[in-house]
Coordinates of C-alpha atoms and ligand atoms in Angstrom, one line a residue:
X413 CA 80.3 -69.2 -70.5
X414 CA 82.0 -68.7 -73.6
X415 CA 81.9 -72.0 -74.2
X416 CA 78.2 -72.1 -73.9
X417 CA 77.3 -71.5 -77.1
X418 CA 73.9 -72.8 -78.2
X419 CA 72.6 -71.1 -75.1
X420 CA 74.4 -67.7 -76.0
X421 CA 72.8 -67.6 -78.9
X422 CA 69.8 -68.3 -77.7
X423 CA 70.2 -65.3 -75.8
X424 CA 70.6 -63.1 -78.3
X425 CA 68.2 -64.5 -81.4
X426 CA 65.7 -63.5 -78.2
X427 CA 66.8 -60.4 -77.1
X428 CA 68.7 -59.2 -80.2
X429 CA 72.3 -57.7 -80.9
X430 CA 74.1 -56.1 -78.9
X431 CA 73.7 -57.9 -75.7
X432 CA 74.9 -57.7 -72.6
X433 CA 75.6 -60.6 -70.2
X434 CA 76.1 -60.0 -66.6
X435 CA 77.5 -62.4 -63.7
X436 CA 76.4 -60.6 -60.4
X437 CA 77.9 -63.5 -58.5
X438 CA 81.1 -62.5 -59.3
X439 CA 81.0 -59.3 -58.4
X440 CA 80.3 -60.1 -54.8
X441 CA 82.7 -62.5 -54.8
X442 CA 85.4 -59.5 -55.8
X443 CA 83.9 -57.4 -53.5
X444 CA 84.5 -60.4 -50.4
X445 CA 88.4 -60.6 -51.7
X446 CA 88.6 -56.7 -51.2
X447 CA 86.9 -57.1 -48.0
X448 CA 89.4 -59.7 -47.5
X449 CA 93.0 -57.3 -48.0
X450 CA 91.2 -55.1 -44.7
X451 CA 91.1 -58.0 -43.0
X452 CA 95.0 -59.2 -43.8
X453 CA 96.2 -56.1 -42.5
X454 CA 93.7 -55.8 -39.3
X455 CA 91.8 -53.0 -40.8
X456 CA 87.9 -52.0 -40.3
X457 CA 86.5 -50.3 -43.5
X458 CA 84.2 -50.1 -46.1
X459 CA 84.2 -50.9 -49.5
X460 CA 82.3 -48.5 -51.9
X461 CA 81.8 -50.0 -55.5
X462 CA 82.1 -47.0 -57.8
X463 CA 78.4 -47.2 -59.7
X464 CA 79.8 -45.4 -62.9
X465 CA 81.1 -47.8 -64.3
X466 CA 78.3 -49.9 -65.0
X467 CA 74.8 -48.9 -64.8
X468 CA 73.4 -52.7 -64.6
X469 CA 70.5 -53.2 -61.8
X470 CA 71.7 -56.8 -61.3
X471 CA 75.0 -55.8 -60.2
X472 CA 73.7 -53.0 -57.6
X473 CA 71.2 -55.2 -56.5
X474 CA 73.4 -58.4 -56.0
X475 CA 76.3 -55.9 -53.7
X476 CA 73.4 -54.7 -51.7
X477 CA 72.8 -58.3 -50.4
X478 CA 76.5 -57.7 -49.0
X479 CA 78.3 -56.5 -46.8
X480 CA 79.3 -53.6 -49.9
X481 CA 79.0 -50.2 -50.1
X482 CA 78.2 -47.9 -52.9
X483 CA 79.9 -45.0 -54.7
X484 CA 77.1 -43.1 -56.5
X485 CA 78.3 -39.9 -58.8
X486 CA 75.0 -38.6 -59.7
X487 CA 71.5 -38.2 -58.7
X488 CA 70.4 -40.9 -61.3
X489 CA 72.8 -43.0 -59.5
X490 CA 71.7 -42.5 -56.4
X491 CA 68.3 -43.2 -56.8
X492 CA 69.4 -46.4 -58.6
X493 CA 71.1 -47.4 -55.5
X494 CA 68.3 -46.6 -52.6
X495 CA 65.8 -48.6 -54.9
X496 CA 68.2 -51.5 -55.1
X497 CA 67.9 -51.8 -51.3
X498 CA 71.2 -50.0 -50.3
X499 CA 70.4 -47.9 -47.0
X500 CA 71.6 -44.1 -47.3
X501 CA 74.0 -44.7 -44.6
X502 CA 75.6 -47.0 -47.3
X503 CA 76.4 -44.9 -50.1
X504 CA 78.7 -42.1 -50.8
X505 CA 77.8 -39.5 -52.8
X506 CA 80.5 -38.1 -54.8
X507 CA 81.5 -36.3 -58.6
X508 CA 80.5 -33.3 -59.4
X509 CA 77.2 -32.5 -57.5
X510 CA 74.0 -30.1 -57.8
X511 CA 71.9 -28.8 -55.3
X512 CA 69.7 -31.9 -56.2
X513 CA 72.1 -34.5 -55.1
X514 CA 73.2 -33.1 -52.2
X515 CA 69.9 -32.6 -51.0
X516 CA 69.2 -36.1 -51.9
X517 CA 72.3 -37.5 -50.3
X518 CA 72.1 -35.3 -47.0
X519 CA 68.4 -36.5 -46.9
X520 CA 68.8 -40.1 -47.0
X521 CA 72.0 -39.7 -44.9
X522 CA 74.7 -40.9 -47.0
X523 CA 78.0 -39.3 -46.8
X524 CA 79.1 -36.6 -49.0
X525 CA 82.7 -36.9 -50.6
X526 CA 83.1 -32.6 -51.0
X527 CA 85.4 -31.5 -53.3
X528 CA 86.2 -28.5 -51.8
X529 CA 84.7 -25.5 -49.7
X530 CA 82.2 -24.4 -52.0
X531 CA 80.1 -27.6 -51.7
X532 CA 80.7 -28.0 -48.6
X533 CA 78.9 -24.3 -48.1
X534 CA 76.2 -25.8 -50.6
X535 CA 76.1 -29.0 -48.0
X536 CA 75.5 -26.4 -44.9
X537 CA 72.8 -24.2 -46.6
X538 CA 71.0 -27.5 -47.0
X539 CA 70.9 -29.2 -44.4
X540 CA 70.3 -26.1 -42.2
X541 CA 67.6 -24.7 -44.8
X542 CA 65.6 -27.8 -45.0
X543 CA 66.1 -29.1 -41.1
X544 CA 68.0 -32.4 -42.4
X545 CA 70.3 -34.5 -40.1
X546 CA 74.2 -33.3 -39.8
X547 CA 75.9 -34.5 -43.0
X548 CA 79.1 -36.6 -42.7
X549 CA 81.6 -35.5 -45.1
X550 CA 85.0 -36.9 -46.4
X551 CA 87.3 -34.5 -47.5
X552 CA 88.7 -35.2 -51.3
X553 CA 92.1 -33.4 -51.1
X554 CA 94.9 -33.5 -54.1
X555 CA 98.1 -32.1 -54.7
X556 CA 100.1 -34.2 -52.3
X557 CA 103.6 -33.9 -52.3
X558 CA 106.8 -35.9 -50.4
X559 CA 109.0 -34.2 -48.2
X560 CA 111.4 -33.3 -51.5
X561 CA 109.6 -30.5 -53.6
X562 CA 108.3 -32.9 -56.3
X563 CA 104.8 -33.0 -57.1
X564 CA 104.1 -36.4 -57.5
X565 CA 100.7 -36.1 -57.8
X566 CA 99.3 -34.9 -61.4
X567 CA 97.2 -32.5 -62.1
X568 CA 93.4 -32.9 -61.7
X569 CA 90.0 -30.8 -62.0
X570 CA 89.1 -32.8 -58.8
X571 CA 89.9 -32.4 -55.0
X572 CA 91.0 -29.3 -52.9
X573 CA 94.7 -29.0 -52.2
X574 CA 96.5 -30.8 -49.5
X575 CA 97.9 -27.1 -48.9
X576 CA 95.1 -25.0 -48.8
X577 CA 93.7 -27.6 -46.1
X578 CA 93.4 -24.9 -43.4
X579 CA 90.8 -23.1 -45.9
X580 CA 88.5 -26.1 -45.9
X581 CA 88.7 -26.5 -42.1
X582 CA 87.2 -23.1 -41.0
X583 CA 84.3 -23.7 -43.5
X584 CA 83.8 -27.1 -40.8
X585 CA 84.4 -24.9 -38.4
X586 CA 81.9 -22.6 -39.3
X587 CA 79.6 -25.3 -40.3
X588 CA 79.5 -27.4 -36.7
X589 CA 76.2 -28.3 -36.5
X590 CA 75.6 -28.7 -40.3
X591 CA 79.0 -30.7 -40.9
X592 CA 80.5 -33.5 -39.3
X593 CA 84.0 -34.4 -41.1
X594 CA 84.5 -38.2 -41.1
X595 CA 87.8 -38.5 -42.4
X596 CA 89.6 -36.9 -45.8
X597 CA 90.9 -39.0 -48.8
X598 CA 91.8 -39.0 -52.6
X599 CA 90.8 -40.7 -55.7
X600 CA 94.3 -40.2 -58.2
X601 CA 93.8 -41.3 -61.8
X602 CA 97.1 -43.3 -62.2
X603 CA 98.4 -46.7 -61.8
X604 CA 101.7 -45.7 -59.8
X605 CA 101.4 -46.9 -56.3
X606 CA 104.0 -44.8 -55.2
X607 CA 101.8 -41.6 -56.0
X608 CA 98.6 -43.1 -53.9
X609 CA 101.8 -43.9 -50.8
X610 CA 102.5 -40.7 -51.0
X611 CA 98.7 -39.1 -51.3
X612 CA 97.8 -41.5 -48.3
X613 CA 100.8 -40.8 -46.3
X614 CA 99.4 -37.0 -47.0
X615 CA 95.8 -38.3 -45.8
X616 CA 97.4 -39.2 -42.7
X617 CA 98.7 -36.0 -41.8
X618 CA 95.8 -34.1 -42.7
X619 CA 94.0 -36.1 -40.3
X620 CA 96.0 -35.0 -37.5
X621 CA 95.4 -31.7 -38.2
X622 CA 91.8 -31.9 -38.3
X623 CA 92.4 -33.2 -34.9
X624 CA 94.1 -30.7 -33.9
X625 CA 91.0 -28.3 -34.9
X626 CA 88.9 -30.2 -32.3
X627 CA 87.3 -33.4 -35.2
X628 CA 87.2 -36.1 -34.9
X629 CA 88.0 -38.0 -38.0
X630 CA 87.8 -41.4 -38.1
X631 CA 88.7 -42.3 -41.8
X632 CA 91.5 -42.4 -45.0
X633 CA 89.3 -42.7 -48.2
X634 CA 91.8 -44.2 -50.9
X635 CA 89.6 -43.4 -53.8
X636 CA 89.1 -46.3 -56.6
X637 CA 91.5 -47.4 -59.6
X638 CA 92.9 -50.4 -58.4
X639 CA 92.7 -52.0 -61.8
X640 CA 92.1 -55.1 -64.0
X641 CA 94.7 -57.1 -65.6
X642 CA 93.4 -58.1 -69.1
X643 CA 95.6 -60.4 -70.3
X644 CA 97.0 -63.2 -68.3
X645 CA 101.1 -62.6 -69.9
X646 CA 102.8 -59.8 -69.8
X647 CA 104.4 -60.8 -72.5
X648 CA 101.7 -60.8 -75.2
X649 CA 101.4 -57.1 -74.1
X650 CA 104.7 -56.4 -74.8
X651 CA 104.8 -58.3 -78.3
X652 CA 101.8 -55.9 -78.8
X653 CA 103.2 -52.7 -77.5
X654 CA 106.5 -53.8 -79.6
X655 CA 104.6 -54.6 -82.8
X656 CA 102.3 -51.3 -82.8
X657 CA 105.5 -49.4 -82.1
X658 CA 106.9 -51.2 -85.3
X659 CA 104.1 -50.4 -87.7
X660 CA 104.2 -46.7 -86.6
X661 CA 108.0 -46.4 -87.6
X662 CA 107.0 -48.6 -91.0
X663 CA 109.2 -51.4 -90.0
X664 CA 106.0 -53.7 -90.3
X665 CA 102.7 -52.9 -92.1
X666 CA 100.0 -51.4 -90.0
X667 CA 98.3 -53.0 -87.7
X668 CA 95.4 -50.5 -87.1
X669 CA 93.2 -48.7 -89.4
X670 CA 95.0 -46.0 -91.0
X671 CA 98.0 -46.7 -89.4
X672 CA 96.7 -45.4 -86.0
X673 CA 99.1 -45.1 -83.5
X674 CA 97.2 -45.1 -80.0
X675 CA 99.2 -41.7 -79.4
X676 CA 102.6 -42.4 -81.1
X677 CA 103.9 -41.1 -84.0
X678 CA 107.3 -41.2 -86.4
X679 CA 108.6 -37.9 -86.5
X680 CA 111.5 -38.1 -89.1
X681 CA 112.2 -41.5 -88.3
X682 CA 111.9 -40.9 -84.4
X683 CA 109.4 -42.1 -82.2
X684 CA 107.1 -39.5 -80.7
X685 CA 103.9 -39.3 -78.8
X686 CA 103.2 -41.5 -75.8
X687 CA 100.7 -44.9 -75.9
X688 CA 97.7 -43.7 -74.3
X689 CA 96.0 -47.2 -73.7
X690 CA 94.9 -49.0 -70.5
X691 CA 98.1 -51.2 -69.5
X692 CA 96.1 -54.4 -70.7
X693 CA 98.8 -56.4 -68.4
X694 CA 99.1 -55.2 -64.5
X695 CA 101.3 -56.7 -62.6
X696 CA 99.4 -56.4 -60.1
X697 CA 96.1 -55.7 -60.0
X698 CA 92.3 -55.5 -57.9
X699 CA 92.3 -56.6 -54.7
X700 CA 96.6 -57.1 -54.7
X701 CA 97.1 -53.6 -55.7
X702 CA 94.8 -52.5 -52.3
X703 CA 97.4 -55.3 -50.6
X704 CA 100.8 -53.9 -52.0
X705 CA 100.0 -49.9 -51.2
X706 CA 98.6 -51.2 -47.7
X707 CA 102.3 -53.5 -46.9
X708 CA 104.6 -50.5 -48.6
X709 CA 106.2 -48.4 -46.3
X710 CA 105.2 -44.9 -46.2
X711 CA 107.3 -42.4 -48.0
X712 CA 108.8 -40.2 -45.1
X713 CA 107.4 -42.3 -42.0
X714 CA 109.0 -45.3 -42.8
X715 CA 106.3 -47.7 -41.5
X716 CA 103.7 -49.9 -43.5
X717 CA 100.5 -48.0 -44.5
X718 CA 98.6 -50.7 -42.8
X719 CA 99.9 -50.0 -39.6
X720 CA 100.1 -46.0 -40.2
X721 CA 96.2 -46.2 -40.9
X722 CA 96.0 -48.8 -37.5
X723 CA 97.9 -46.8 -34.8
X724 CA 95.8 -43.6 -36.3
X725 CA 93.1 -45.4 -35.5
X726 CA 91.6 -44.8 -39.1
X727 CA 89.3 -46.8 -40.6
X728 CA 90.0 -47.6 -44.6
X729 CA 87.6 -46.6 -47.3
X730 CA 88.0 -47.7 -50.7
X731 CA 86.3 -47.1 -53.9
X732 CA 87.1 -49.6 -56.4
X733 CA 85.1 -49.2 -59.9
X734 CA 87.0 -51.0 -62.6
X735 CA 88.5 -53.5 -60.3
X736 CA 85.3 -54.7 -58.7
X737 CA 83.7 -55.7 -62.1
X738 CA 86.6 -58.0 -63.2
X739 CA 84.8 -60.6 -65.2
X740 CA 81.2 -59.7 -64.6
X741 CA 80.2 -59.7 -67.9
X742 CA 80.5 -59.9 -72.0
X743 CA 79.2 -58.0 -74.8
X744 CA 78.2 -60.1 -77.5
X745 CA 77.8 -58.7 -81.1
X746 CA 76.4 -60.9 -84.4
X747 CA 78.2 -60.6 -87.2
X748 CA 76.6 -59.4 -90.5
X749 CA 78.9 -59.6 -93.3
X750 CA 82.2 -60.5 -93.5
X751 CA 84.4 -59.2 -96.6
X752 CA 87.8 -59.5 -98.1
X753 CA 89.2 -55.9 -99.8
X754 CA 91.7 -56.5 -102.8
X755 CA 94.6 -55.8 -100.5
X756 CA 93.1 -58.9 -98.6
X757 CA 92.2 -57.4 -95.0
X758 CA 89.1 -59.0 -93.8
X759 CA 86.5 -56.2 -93.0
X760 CA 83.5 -57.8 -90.4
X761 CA 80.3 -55.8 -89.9
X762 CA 78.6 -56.5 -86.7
X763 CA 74.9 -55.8 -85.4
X764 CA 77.0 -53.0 -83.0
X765 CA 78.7 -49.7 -82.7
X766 CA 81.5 -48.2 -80.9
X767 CA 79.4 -47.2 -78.1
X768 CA 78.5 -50.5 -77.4
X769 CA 81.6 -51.5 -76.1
X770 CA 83.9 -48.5 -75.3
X771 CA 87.0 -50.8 -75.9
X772 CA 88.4 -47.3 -77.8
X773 CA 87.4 -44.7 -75.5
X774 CA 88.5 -46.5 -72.5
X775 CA 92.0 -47.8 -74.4
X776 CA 90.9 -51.4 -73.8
X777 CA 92.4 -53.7 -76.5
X778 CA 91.6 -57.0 -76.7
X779 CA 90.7 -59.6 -78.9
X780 CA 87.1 -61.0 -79.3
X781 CA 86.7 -64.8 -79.4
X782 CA 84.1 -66.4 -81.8
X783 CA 81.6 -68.3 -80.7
X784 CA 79.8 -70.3 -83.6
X785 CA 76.8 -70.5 -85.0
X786 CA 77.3 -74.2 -86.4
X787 CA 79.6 -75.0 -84.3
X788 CA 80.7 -78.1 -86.7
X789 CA 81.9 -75.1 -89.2
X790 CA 85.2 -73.4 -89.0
X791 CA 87.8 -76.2 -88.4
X792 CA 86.9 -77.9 -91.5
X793 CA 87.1 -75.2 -94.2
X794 CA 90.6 -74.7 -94.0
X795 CA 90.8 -71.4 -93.2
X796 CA 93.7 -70.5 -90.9
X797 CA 93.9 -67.3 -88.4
X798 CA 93.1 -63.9 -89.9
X799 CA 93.5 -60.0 -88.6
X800 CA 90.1 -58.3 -89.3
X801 CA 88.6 -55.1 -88.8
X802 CA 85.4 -54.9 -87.1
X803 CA 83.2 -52.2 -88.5
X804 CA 80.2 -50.7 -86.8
X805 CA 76.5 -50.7 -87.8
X806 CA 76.8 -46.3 -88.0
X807 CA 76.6 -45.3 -91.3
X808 CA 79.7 -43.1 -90.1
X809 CA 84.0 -43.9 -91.3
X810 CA 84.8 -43.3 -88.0
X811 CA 82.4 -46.2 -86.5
X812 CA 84.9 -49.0 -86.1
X813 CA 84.4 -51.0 -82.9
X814 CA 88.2 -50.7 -82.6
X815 CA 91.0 -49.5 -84.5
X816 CA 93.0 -52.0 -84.2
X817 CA 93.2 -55.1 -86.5
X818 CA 91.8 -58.2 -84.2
X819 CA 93.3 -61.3 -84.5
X820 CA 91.3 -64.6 -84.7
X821 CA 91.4 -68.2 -85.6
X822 CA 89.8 -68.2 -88.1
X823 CA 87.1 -65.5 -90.7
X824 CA 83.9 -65.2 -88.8
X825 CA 81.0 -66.2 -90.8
X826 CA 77.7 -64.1 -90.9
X827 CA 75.6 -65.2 -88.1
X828 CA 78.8 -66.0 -85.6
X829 CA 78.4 -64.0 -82.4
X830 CA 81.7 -61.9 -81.5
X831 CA 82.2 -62.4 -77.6
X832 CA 84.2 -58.9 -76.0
X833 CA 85.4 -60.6 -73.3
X834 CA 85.4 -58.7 -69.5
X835 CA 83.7 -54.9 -70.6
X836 CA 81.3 -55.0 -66.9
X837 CA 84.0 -52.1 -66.0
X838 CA 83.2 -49.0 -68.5
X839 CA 82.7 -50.8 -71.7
X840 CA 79.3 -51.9 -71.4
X841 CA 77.4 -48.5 -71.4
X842 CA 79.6 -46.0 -70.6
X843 CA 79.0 -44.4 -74.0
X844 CA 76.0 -46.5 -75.2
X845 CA 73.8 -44.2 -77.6
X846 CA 70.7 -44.3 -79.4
X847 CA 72.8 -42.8 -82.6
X848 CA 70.9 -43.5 -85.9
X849 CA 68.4 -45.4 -83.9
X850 CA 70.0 -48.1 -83.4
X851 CA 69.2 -50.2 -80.3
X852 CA 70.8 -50.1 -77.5
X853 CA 72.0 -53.2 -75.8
X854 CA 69.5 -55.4 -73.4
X855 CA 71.4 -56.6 -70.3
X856 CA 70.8 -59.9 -69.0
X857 CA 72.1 -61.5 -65.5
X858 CA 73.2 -65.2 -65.5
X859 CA 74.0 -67.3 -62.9
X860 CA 75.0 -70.9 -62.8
X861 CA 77.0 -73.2 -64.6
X862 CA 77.5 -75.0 -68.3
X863 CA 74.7 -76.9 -68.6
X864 CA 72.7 -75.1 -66.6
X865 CA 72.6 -71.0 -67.1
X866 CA 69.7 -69.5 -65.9
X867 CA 69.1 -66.0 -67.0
X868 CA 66.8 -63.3 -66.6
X869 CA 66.8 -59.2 -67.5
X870 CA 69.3 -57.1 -65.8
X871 CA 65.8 -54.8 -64.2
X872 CA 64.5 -58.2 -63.6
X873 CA 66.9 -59.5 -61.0
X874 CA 66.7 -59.7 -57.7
X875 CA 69.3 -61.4 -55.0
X876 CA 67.0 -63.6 -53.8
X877 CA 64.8 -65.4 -56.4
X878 CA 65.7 -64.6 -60.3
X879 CA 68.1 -66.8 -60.4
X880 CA 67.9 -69.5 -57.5
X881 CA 68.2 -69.6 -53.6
X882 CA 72.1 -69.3 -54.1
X883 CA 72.7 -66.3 -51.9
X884 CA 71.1 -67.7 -48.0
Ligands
PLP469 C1 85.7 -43.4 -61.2 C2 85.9 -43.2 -59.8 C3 86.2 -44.3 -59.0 C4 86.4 -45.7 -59.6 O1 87.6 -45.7 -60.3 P1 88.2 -47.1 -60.9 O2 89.4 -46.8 -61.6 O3 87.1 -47.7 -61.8 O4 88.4 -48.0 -59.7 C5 86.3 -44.2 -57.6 N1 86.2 -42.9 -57.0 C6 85.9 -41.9 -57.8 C7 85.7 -40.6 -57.1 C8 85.8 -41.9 -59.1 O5 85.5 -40.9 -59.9

């Protein structure tokens, strides 16, 4: 698509700057190679895509025409998702919850991922006050640790400990006819697949005892954060990682605004702090990382996790967010004014602000590519590769887009469009505001091929006509 670009601009002299382009193909196709990994291993399950992180209609709209499930964190959410066609008995609700989603999600019979005995009290009142239908719950349980004392797992404000488990099964027990566990599981903010071996191992065990108490579970939910790999070679990450590192002990100039150090510091010459950024370069990542924790062998038990969760008779859940909207969409921004300072950094304003693409809230660094106005210009002027900063429309210092230099062939040039490349997961509208009035992004959904994009609004698509009879 990036190449596309007389028709990206079309886009956006129509629908302004920021925009926001979405492939909903792709995302089904994501969600088939999950669905995929369960098949590898032999495994029934359901795949939940984690609605948070993108609040696009097109992208609901498109999973519901699959064999998907959803993830919805909020009432908003949920309502998004029943009036894209997914089926209460589709959709788990979980997050923090009021008495307003619960109600909702016990109502429309989806399945409530409780964080612990309070809710699920909240869950019983409910659906014994207001006659609803037994509500299946997963269990969200944290804290799980290997046979050696070692916590493993970090700490989080979410999930009831794997210890205190006993606690949450006498509120099932009390709560027989409002309650019906379906199985227990985690969601573990961390990339180490060791941790989620170990919290699943955990899950397997904790399904045995709600066995024991007379349930009969029937599912591991593995939670979401499966990942995207941004770049395609390690190796320019670690060139990166190694440069930043550089400029914050002064053995290069900076390379951020300010000298910024993404969480490090020099202390006295030493290096402190720790780089809090997404790893922009995952080994592996999406649908392999489900494959890897599935094939490694569980921490004490010895035996695959595939086959753990198969002799238990489990079946898998997984929640992937992030992972699931890998290249579903770009941001694109037009540039305003471009400016050299007299210490010759080249300052670019664009028609957006930081909360139009959360590259620096969500640690995301990448580079945006240029796609020209005049796409004769640019080669022809001479004008080798620059590192720019890329300043916000917020009459506010702090409203850089990122705070990192950007590197790019060439200076952009006032009307050139700045393409973020991959921001479906998070970056789109996590933290879209109407700050200063500014407008917020319109979202489009695309489908097809150079040549021959059709488009359409994001609230404007549906799987079976905006776009063509590609779905049968
Ligand atoms: C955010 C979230 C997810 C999705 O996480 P990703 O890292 O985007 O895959 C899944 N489950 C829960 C409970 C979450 O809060």
């Amino acid at each position: 698509m990036l190449a596309s670009a007389a028709f990206l601009h079309q886009l956006v002299d129509a629908l302004g700057s920021p925009l926001n382009v979405l492939l909903p193909d792709q995302i089904a196709e994501n969600a088939a190679r999950f669905r995929s990994v369960l098949a590898r291993h032999h495994l029934t399950g359901r795949i939940f895509f984690a609605h948070k992180t993108n609040r696009s209609s097109a992208l609901v709209r498109r999973l519901a025409a699959t064999g998907t499930d959803l993830d919805a964190a909020s009432l908003g959410e949920l309502q998004h998702a029943l009036a894209a066609g997914f089926t209460g008995g589709r959709i788990m609700a979980t997050g923090p919850k009021d008495p307003e989603f619960l109600w909702l999600a016990a109502r429309a019979g989806a399945t409530v991922n409780a964080d612990g005995p309070g809710e699920l009290e909240t869950a019983a009142r409910l659906v014994r006050d207001y006659g609803l239908p037994r509500l299946r719950v997963v269990l969200r349980l944290a804290e799980f640790e290997t046979s050696g004392a070692r916590r493993l797992s970090r700490r989080s404000r979410f999930g009831w400990s794997v210890k205190a488990l006993d606690s949450l099964l006498d509120v099932l027990e009390r709560h027989r006819d409002e309650l019906e566990p379906l199985g227990v599981g985690y969601h573990l903010d961390t990339t180490s697949v060791d941790e989620k071996a170990t919290a699943l191992e955990g899950c397997l065990r904790a399904l045995e005892e709600l066995r024991l108490r007379g349930f009969e579970p029937r599912a591991v939910d593995v939670g979401g954060g499966f990942g995207i790999s941004y770049l395609a070679h390690a190796g320019q990450w670690e060139r990166y990682t190694t440069a930043l590192t550089d400029a914050v002990m002064g053995r290069r100039p900076p390379i951020t605004w300010g000298g910024h150090g993404y969480g490090l510091r020099s202390e006295n010459g030493i290096l402190k702090g720790a780089l809090g950024l997404y790893p922009a370069h995952r080994p592996v990542a999406g649908e392999d990382y489900l494959d890897e924790l599935l094939t490694r062998p569980a921490p004490s038990l010895g035996r695959s996790l595939g086959t753990l969760l198969l002799e238990s008779l489990a079946d898998l859940y997984a929640e992937p967010g992030r992972a699931l909207a890998d290249q579903c969409g770009l941001t694109l921004g037009k540039v305003l004014e471009v400016r050299r300072t007299d210490t010759g950094e080249h300052l670019v304003r664009l028609a957006m602000n930081a909360g139009d693409v959360g590259l620096e809230d969500h640690g995301v660094l990448m580079d945006p590519v240029i796609v020209p106005r005049d796409p004769g210009r640019g080669q022809d002027d001479g004008e080798g590769p620059v590192a720019a900063y890329l300043m916000g429309n917020l009459c506010l210092e702090a409203d850089l887009i990122t705070r990192r230099a950007v590197f790019l062939p060439r200076p952009p040039h006032p009307g050139d469009l700045l393409a973020f490349a991959n921001t479906a997961a998070y970056c789109m509208d996590f933290g879209a505001t109407h700050a200063q009035q500014q407008p917020v992004a319109r979202k489009v959904a695309v489908s097809g091929e150079a040549g021959s994009w059709r488009w359409c609004l994001d609230d404007q698509y549906w799987p079976i006509s905006c776009l063509g009879e590609q779905h049968g």
